[in-house]
Coordinates of C-alpha atoms in Angstrom, one line a residue:
M1 CA 68.9 -8.8 -70.0
S2 CA 72.5 -9.7 -69.6
Q3 CA 74.2 -11.5 -72.6
E4 CA 76.6 -13.3 -70.2
T5 CA 76.6 -17.1 -70.1
L6 CA 76.4 -19.0 -66.8
G7 CA 80.2 -19.6 -67.1
D8 CA 80.8 -15.9 -67.6
R9 CA 78.8 -15.0 -64.5
I10 CA 80.6 -17.6 -62.3
R11 CA 84.0 -16.4 -63.5
N12 CA 83.2 -12.7 -63.1
L13 CA 81.8 -13.2 -59.5
R14 CA 84.8 -15.3 -58.6
I15 CA 87.3 -12.7 -59.8
K16 CA 85.3 -10.0 -58.0
L17 CA 85.6 -11.9 -54.8
G18 CA 89.3 -12.4 -55.4
V19 CA 89.4 -16.2 -55.2
S20 CA 91.0 -18.8 -57.5
Q21 CA 89.2 -21.7 -59.3
A22 CA 90.8 -24.1 -56.8
Q23 CA 89.6 -22.0 -53.8
L24 CA 86.1 -21.9 -55.3
A25 CA 86.1 -25.6 -55.9
F26 CA 87.4 -26.7 -52.5
P27 CA 86.4 -29.1 -51.0
E28 CA 83.4 -30.4 -52.9
L29 CA 84.6 -29.9 -56.5
S30 CA 87.8 -29.9 -58.6
D31 CA 89.4 -26.8 -60.0
S32 CA 89.4 -28.5 -63.5
Y33 CA 85.6 -28.9 -63.2
I34 CA 85.2 -25.2 -62.3
S35 CA 87.4 -24.4 -65.4
L36 CA 85.1 -26.5 -67.6
I37 CA 82.0 -24.7 -66.2
E38 CA 83.5 -21.3 -66.7
S39 CA 84.3 -22.1 -70.3
D40 CA 80.8 -23.3 -70.8
K41 CA 82.0 -26.9 -71.6
R42 CA 80.0 -28.4 -68.8
V43 CA 76.5 -27.6 -67.5
P44 CA 76.4 -28.1 -63.8
A45 CA 73.6 -29.9 -62.0
P46 CA 71.1 -27.8 -60.0
S47 CA 72.7 -28.9 -56.8
V48 CA 76.1 -27.7 -58.0
I49 CA 74.6 -24.3 -59.0
E50 CA 73.1 -24.0 -55.5
L51 CA 76.5 -24.8 -54.0
L52 CA 78.3 -22.2 -56.2
A53 CA 75.7 -19.6 -55.6
R54 CA 76.3 -19.9 -51.8
K55 CA 80.0 -19.6 -52.3
L56 CA 79.7 -16.6 -54.6
N57 CA 77.1 -14.8 -52.4
C58 CA 74.4 -14.6 -54.9
S59 CA 71.2 -16.4 -55.8
A60 CA 71.0 -19.6 -58.0
T61 CA 68.4 -17.7 -60.1
Y62 CA 70.9 -15.0 -60.9
L63 CA 73.6 -17.5 -61.9
V64 CA 71.2 -19.3 -64.2
S65 CA 69.3 -16.3 -65.7
G66 CA 71.6 -13.3 -65.3
V67 CA 68.6 -11.3 -64.0
S68 CA 69.3 -9.2 -61.0
E69 CA 67.9 -10.3 -57.6
D70 CA 66.0 -7.0 -57.3
I71 CA 64.2 -7.6 -60.5
V72 CA 63.5 -11.2 -59.6
D73 CA 62.1 -10.1 -56.3
D74 CA 59.9 -7.5 -57.9
L75 CA 58.5 -10.0 -60.4
R76 CA 57.9 -12.5 -57.7
V77 CA 55.9 -10.0 -55.7
T78 CA 53.8 -9.1 -58.8
L79 CA 53.1 -12.8 -59.3
E80 CA 52.1 -13.4 -55.7
Y81 CA 49.8 -10.3 -55.9
A82 CA 48.2 -11.7 -59.1
E83 CA 47.7 -15.1 -57.5
I84 CA 46.0 -13.5 -54.5
A85 CA 43.8 -11.4 -56.8
L86 CA 42.7 -14.5 -58.8
Q87 CA 41.9 -16.4 -55.6
N88 CA 39.9 -13.5 -54.3
G89 CA 37.8 -13.3 -57.5
A90 CA 39.4 -10.1 -58.8
A91 CA 39.9 -11.6 -62.3
A92 CA 40.6 -8.3 -64.2
E93 CA 43.2 -7.2 -61.7
A94 CA 44.8 -10.7 -61.8
R95 CA 44.9 -10.7 -65.6
D96 CA 46.6 -7.3 -65.7
R97 CA 49.3 -8.3 -63.1
F98 CA 50.0 -11.6 -64.9
A99 CA 50.3 -9.7 -68.2
E100 CA 52.7 -7.3 -66.5
V101 CA 55.1 -10.2 -65.7
L102 CA 54.6 -11.7 -69.2
G103 CA 55.5 -8.4 -70.8
H104 CA 58.7 -7.8 -68.7
S105 CA 61.9 -7.8 -70.8
D106 CA 63.5 -10.4 -68.4
A107 CA 60.6 -12.8 -68.3
L108 CA 62.1 -15.1 -71.0
A109 CA 65.2 -15.7 -68.8
L110 CA 63.0 -16.9 -65.9
P111 CA 61.2 -20.0 -67.3
D112 CA 59.6 -21.1 -64.0
M113 CA 58.1 -17.6 -63.5
L114 CA 57.1 -17.4 -67.1
K115 CA 55.3 -20.7 -66.9
Q116 CA 53.5 -19.6 -63.7
A117 CA 52.5 -16.3 -65.3
R118 CA 51.2 -17.9 -68.5
W119 CA 49.0 -20.3 -66.6
G120 CA 47.7 -17.7 -64.2
H121 CA 47.0 -15.3 -67.1
A122 CA 45.0 -18.0 -68.9
L123 CA 42.9 -18.8 -65.8
A124 CA 42.3 -15.1 -65.2
L125 CA 41.1 -14.7 -68.8
E126 CA 38.7 -17.5 -68.3
A127 CA 37.5 -16.1 -65.0
S128 CA 36.9 -12.7 -66.5
G129 CA 34.8 -14.2 -69.3
A130 CA 37.3 -13.7 -72.2
L131 CA 36.9 -17.3 -73.4
E132 CA 38.4 -16.7 -76.9
E133 CA 41.6 -15.3 -75.5
A134 CA 41.7 -18.0 -72.8
I135 CA 41.3 -20.8 -75.4
E136 CA 44.2 -19.3 -77.5
A137 CA 46.4 -19.1 -74.4
L138 CA 45.5 -22.6 -73.2
R139 CA 46.2 -24.1 -76.7
E140 CA 49.7 -22.6 -76.5
I141 CA 50.3 -23.9 -73.0
A142 CA 48.9 -27.4 -73.7
S143 CA 51.1 -27.7 -76.9
G144 CA 54.2 -26.7 -74.9
A145 CA 53.5 -28.8 -71.8
S146 CA 55.4 -32.1 -71.2
L147 CA 53.4 -35.2 -70.4
E148 CA 56.7 -37.0 -69.6
Y149 CA 58.2 -34.5 -67.2
D150 CA 55.3 -32.5 -65.8
R151 CA 52.1 -34.7 -66.0
D152 CA 50.1 -32.5 -63.6
H153 CA 50.7 -29.3 -65.5
W154 CA 50.0 -31.1 -68.9
T155 CA 46.7 -32.5 -67.5
R156 CA 45.6 -29.2 -66.0
A157 CA 46.2 -27.4 -69.3
H158 CA 44.1 -30.0 -71.3
V159 CA 41.3 -30.0 -68.8
A160 CA 41.1 -26.2 -68.8
L161 CA 41.2 -26.1 -72.6
S162 CA 38.4 -28.7 -72.9
R163 CA 36.4 -26.9 -70.3
C164 CA 36.7 -23.5 -72.0
L165 CA 35.8 -24.9 -75.4
R166 CA 32.7 -26.5 -73.9
E167 CA 31.7 -23.3 -72.1
R168 CA 32.1 -21.4 -75.4
G169 CA 29.6 -23.8 -77.0
D170 CA 32.1 -25.8 -79.1
T171 CA 31.3 -29.1 -77.3
S172 CA 32.7 -31.3 -80.1
A173 CA 36.1 -29.6 -79.9
G174 CA 36.0 -30.1 -76.1
V175 CA 35.4 -33.8 -76.6
L176 CA 38.3 -34.1 -79.1
V177 CA 40.7 -32.4 -76.7
A178 CA 39.7 -34.6 -73.7
E179 CA 39.7 -37.8 -75.7
D180 CA 43.1 -37.2 -77.3
A181 CA 44.6 -36.3 -73.9
L182 CA 43.2 -39.5 -72.4
R183 CA 44.5 -41.6 -75.2
R184 CA 48.0 -40.0 -74.8
L185 CA 47.9 -40.4 -71.0
A186 CA 47.0 -44.1 -71.4
I187 CA 49.9 -44.7 -73.8
A188 CA 52.2 -43.1 -71.2
G189 CA 50.9 -45.5 -68.6
G190 CA 48.8 -43.1 -66.6
E191 CA 45.4 -44.8 -66.7
L192 CA 45.1 -45.2 -62.9
T193 CA 46.1 -41.7 -61.8
D194 CA 44.3 -38.6 -60.6
A195 CA 45.1 -37.1 -64.0
A196 CA 43.1 -39.7 -65.8
V197 CA 40.1 -39.2 -63.5
H198 CA 40.2 -35.4 -64.1
L199 CA 40.4 -35.8 -67.8
G200 CA 37.6 -38.4 -67.7
A201 CA 35.5 -36.0 -65.7
T202 CA 36.1 -33.4 -68.3
L203 CA 35.1 -35.7 -71.2
L204 CA 32.1 -36.8 -69.3
G205 CA 30.9 -33.1 -68.9
C206 CA 31.3 -32.7 -72.7
C207 CA 29.2 -35.8 -73.4
I208 CA 26.5 -34.6 -71.1
E209 CA 26.4 -31.2 -72.9
R210 CA 26.2 -32.9 -76.3
G211 CA 23.3 -35.0 -75.0
D212 CA 25.1 -38.4 -75.3
L213 CA 23.6 -39.7 -72.0
V214 CA 24.3 -43.4 -72.9
R215 CA 28.0 -42.8 -73.2
A216 CA 27.9 -40.4 -70.3
G217 CA 26.4 -43.1 -68.0
Q218 CA 29.1 -45.6 -69.1
L219 CA 31.8 -43.0 -68.5
A220 CA 30.4 -42.1 -65.1
D221 CA 30.4 -45.7 -63.9
D222 CA 33.9 -46.2 -65.2
L223 CA 35.0 -43.0 -63.6
V224 CA 33.7 -43.9 -60.1
G225 CA 35.2 -47.4 -60.3
R226 CA 38.6 -46.0 -61.4
A227 CA 38.6 -43.3 -58.7
E228 CA 37.7 -45.7 -55.9
K229 CA 40.5 -48.0 -57.1
I230 CA 43.0 -45.1 -57.0
G231 CA 41.6 -44.0 -53.6
T232 CA 42.8 -40.4 -53.5
V233 CA 40.4 -37.7 -52.2
Q234 CA 40.7 -35.5 -55.3
A235 CA 40.0 -38.4 -57.7
R236 CA 36.9 -39.5 -55.8
I237 CA 35.6 -35.9 -55.5
A238 CA 35.9 -35.5 -59.3
A239 CA 34.2 -38.8 -60.0
Y240 CA 31.3 -38.4 -57.6
W241 CA 30.7 -34.8 -58.8
E242 CA 30.5 -35.7 -62.4
A243 CA 28.5 -38.9 -61.8
A244 CA 26.0 -36.7 -59.8
Y245 CA 25.7 -34.4 -62.9
V246 CA 25.0 -37.5 -65.1
A247 CA 22.3 -38.7 -62.7
E248 CA 20.7 -35.2 -62.8
M249 CA 20.6 -35.2 -66.6
R250 CA 19.1 -38.7 -66.6
G251 CA 16.4 -37.6 -64.2
E252 CA 17.8 -39.7 -61.3
Y253 CA 17.7 -36.8 -58.9
E254 CA 17.9 -38.7 -55.6
R255 CA 20.9 -40.6 -56.8
G256 CA 22.5 -37.4 -57.9
V257 CA 21.9 -35.8 -54.4
S258 CA 23.5 -38.9 -52.8
L259 CA 26.6 -38.7 -55.0
A260 CA 26.9 -34.9 -54.5
E261 CA 26.7 -35.4 -50.7
R262 CA 29.5 -38.0 -50.9
A263 CA 31.6 -35.5 -52.9
L264 CA 30.8 -32.7 -50.4
S265 CA 31.9 -34.8 -47.4
L266 CA 35.3 -35.4 -49.1
L267 CA 35.8 -31.8 -50.3
G268 CA 35.7 -30.7 -46.7
E269 CA 38.9 -32.6 -46.3
A270 CA 40.4 -31.1 -49.4
E271 CA 39.8 -27.5 -48.3
D272 CA 39.4 -26.0 -51.8
P273 CA 37.1 -22.9 -51.3
R274 CA 36.3 -22.5 -55.0
N275 CA 35.4 -26.2 -55.6
L276 CA 33.5 -26.3 -52.3
A277 CA 31.4 -23.4 -53.4
R278 CA 30.8 -24.9 -56.8
L279 CA 29.9 -28.3 -55.4
K280 CA 27.4 -26.6 -53.0
L281 CA 25.9 -24.9 -56.0
A282 CA 25.6 -28.2 -57.9
Y283 CA 24.1 -29.9 -54.8
A284 CA 21.5 -27.1 -54.4
S285 CA 20.6 -27.4 -58.1
L286 CA 20.0 -31.1 -57.6
L287 CA 17.9 -30.5 -54.4
L288 CA 15.7 -28.1 -56.4
R289 CA 15.0 -30.9 -58.9
A290 CA 14.9 -33.9 -56.6
R291 CA 13.0 -32.3 -53.6
P292 CA 11.1 -29.2 -54.7
S293 CA 9.6 -29.1 -51.2
E294 CA 13.1 -28.3 -49.9
A295 CA 13.5 -25.2 -52.1
G296 CA 14.0 -23.1 -48.9
R297 CA 16.9 -25.3 -47.9
A298 CA 18.4 -25.2 -51.4
K299 CA 18.2 -21.4 -51.3
Q300 CA 20.2 -21.4 -48.0
V301 CA 22.9 -23.6 -49.6
L302 CA 23.0 -21.3 -52.6
V303 CA 23.5 -18.2 -50.5
Q304 CA 26.5 -20.0 -48.9
A305 CA 27.8 -21.0 -52.3
R306 CA 27.4 -17.4 -53.6
A307 CA 29.5 -16.0 -50.7
G308 CA 32.2 -18.7 -51.4
I309 CA 32.2 -18.0 -55.2
E310 CA 32.4 -14.2 -54.8
G311 CA 35.4 -14.6 -52.4
S312 CA 37.4 -17.0 -54.6
A313 CA 38.9 -17.4 -58.0
A314 CA 35.6 -18.3 -59.6
G315 CA 34.7 -16.3 -62.7
E316 CA 31.6 -14.7 -64.1
V317 CA 30.2 -18.0 -65.3
D318 CA 30.1 -19.5 -61.8
T319 CA 28.6 -16.3 -60.4
A320 CA 26.0 -16.3 -63.1
W321 CA 25.2 -20.0 -62.5
C322 CA 24.7 -19.3 -58.8
L323 CA 22.4 -16.3 -59.6
T324 CA 20.4 -18.4 -62.0
E325 CA 19.9 -21.2 -59.5
L326 CA 18.9 -18.7 -56.8
A327 CA 16.4 -17.3 -59.3
R328 CA 15.0 -20.9 -59.8
A329 CA 14.7 -21.3 -56.1
E330 CA 12.8 -18.0 -55.8
T331 CA 10.4 -19.1 -58.5
M332 CA 9.7 -22.3 -56.7
L333 CA 9.2 -20.4 -53.5
G334 CA 6.5 -18.3 -55.1
K335 CA 8.7 -15.1 -55.7
P336 CA 8.9 -14.8 -59.5
A337 CA 9.6 -11.1 -59.4
E338 CA 12.8 -11.7 -57.3
A339 CA 13.7 -14.5 -59.7
I340 CA 13.5 -12.1 -62.7
E341 CA 15.8 -9.7 -60.9
L342 CA 18.4 -12.4 -60.2
A343 CA 18.3 -14.0 -63.6
G344 CA 18.6 -10.6 -65.2
Q345 CA 21.8 -10.0 -63.2
A346 CA 23.2 -13.3 -64.4
L347 CA 22.5 -12.3 -68.1
N348 CA 24.2 -8.9 -67.5
L349 CA 27.3 -10.7 -66.2
L350 CA 27.5 -13.1 -69.2
G351 CA 27.0 -10.5 -71.9
E352 CA 25.8 -11.1 -75.5
E353 CA 28.0 -14.0 -76.3
P354 CA 25.9 -17.3 -76.5
R355 CA 26.7 -19.6 -73.6
R356 CA 25.2 -22.5 -71.8
S357 CA 24.9 -20.3 -68.7
S358 CA 23.0 -17.7 -70.7
A359 CA 20.5 -20.4 -71.9
W360 CA 19.8 -21.5 -68.3
A361 CA 19.2 -17.9 -67.2
L362 CA 16.9 -17.3 -70.1
T363 CA 15.0 -20.5 -69.2
V364 CA 14.5 -19.3 -65.6
L365 CA 13.3 -15.9 -66.9
G366 CA 10.8 -17.7 -69.1
E367 CA 9.5 -19.7 -66.2
A368 CA 9.2 -16.7 -63.9
H369 CA 7.2 -14.8 -66.5
V370 CA 4.9 -17.8 -66.8
R371 CA 4.3 -17.6 -63.1
L372 CA 3.4 -13.9 -63.5
G373 CA 1.0 -14.6 -66.4
R374 CA 3.2 -12.8 -68.9
R375 CA 2.9 -15.4 -71.7
N376 CA 4.4 -13.3 -74.5
E377 CA 7.5 -12.4 -72.5
A378 CA 7.8 -16.1 -71.4
V379 CA 7.7 -17.3 -75.1
A380 CA 10.3 -14.7 -76.1
F381 CA 12.8 -15.8 -73.4
L382 CA 12.2 -19.5 -73.9
T383 CA 12.7 -19.2 -77.6
R384 CA 16.0 -17.5 -77.1
A385 CA 17.1 -20.2 -74.6
A386 CA 16.1 -23.1 -77.0
T387 CA 17.9 -21.4 -79.9
C388 CA 21.0 -20.8 -77.9
L389 CA 21.1 -24.4 -76.7
E390 CA 20.6 -25.7 -80.2
E391 CA 23.4 -23.6 -81.6
M392 CA 25.7 -24.8 -78.9
E393 CA 25.2 -28.6 -79.6
S394 CA 23.4 -29.1 -76.3
T395 CA 20.9 -31.3 -78.2
R396 CA 19.1 -32.9 -75.3
D397 CA 18.6 -29.7 -73.4
A398 CA 17.6 -27.9 -76.6
A399 CA 15.0 -30.6 -77.3
Q400 CA 13.6 -30.2 -73.8
A401 CA 13.5 -26.4 -74.1
W402 CA 11.6 -26.6 -77.5
F403 CA 9.2 -29.1 -76.0
D404 CA 8.5 -26.9 -73.0
L405 CA 8.0 -24.0 -75.4
A406 CA 5.6 -26.0 -77.5
E407 CA 3.5 -26.8 -74.3
L408 CA 3.4 -23.1 -73.4
M409 CA 2.3 -22.2 -76.9
G410 CA -0.4 -24.8 -76.7
E411 CA -1.8 -23.0 -73.7
T412 CA -1.8 -19.7 -75.6
G413 CA -3.5 -21.1 -78.7
E414 CA -0.5 -20.5 -81.0
E415 CA -0.9 -23.7 -83.0
T416 CA 1.5 -22.9 -85.9
Q417 CA 4.3 -21.9 -83.6
R418 CA 3.5 -24.9 -81.3
R419 CA 3.9 -27.4 -84.2
D420 CA 7.1 -25.7 -85.3
A421 CA 8.5 -25.9 -81.7
Y422 CA 7.6 -29.7 -81.6
R423 CA 9.4 -30.2 -84.9
R424 CA 12.5 -28.5 -83.7
A425 CA 12.4 -30.6 -80.5
L426 CA 12.3 -33.8 -82.5
A427 CA 15.0 -32.6 -84.8
C428 CA 17.4 -32.0 -81.9
V429 CA 17.2 -35.6 -81.0
G430 CA 17.5 -36.8 -84.6
L431 CA 13.8 -37.6 -85.2

């Protein structure tokens, strides 16, 4: 990378063109101002840099960074390719291409490109399932983002960080990140903004995972009210989506279906393929619980969601969630063997690391084995699911899983194990 200053580059290009300071300045600027810029005693405004770049037959990027236009073009093409790969679900390819930009010797001289590459790389890490690396990258991005000058980027970074912490199973840390971000946003006067709704939705998700349904219900009502006051499509989608999830956790399945349908109708306007697919997935999940008789319809929605997920920037977690819900639908449709195949695919995608998604897949596997009369296998899978949920602070879900396991053990006559499962269920809810 060139060690020239901005002033050096302007002077060298001016001399190369054979023009004086007065000629370069005329008619918009003064020759004395050009002299101050060339001696690095003045930092020109972006509009002046653009003006001088046109007069010197170069790009504004070259004047500011000293990086040749050929290199800038190459890096820009690599970034565009990485973005397309991420949007198309090729997370590993996207991760490598973003890393290529980050590792380039001239990247530090191109702050806008560097920012774009860091953000894309973090999302690609998340999408490829590398949560530990994604969290480390997002912590760095969040700490360097400016709430004052780039609120949207600052919010996205904190939302993504909280989301990854929750998915890793560190729900308490996810709550702290979201709560602190909301507090700082309120101090900055951003309570009635899309940013506040997205952060509130993230905090709500963490509360649900932690089993704090009382607070989650209060947050959901506040979120919907705030979003409707703001009125933007994105804010309302986020609020309805999360409120539907709360309704599901509270057993209010019909209300959840209604809220999900409201979000879906709005998301059609927003044209976000990944979120549309994920919301269809959430909607189908609610249908399976609210209207078991419509399992066939839910399966059709899930098939659509799967196609959207596999053709977008969604990661392995979303794909595994979709496979798990498809497995649940197959179980309800009387096809437990197909359910076992789908849930097994989900687990293979997720690997050995404990995750919420792994627990759901294990639960479905347990239910499918029950349908096939394989009690021992069912007990083994449900025990793994309950243990995983308990370790990940999903207390309410863990309690339900232990309770279901106790009921199953009661059917098989395993009284000692049944009592132990009941005790663990009670312990999960603080009893």
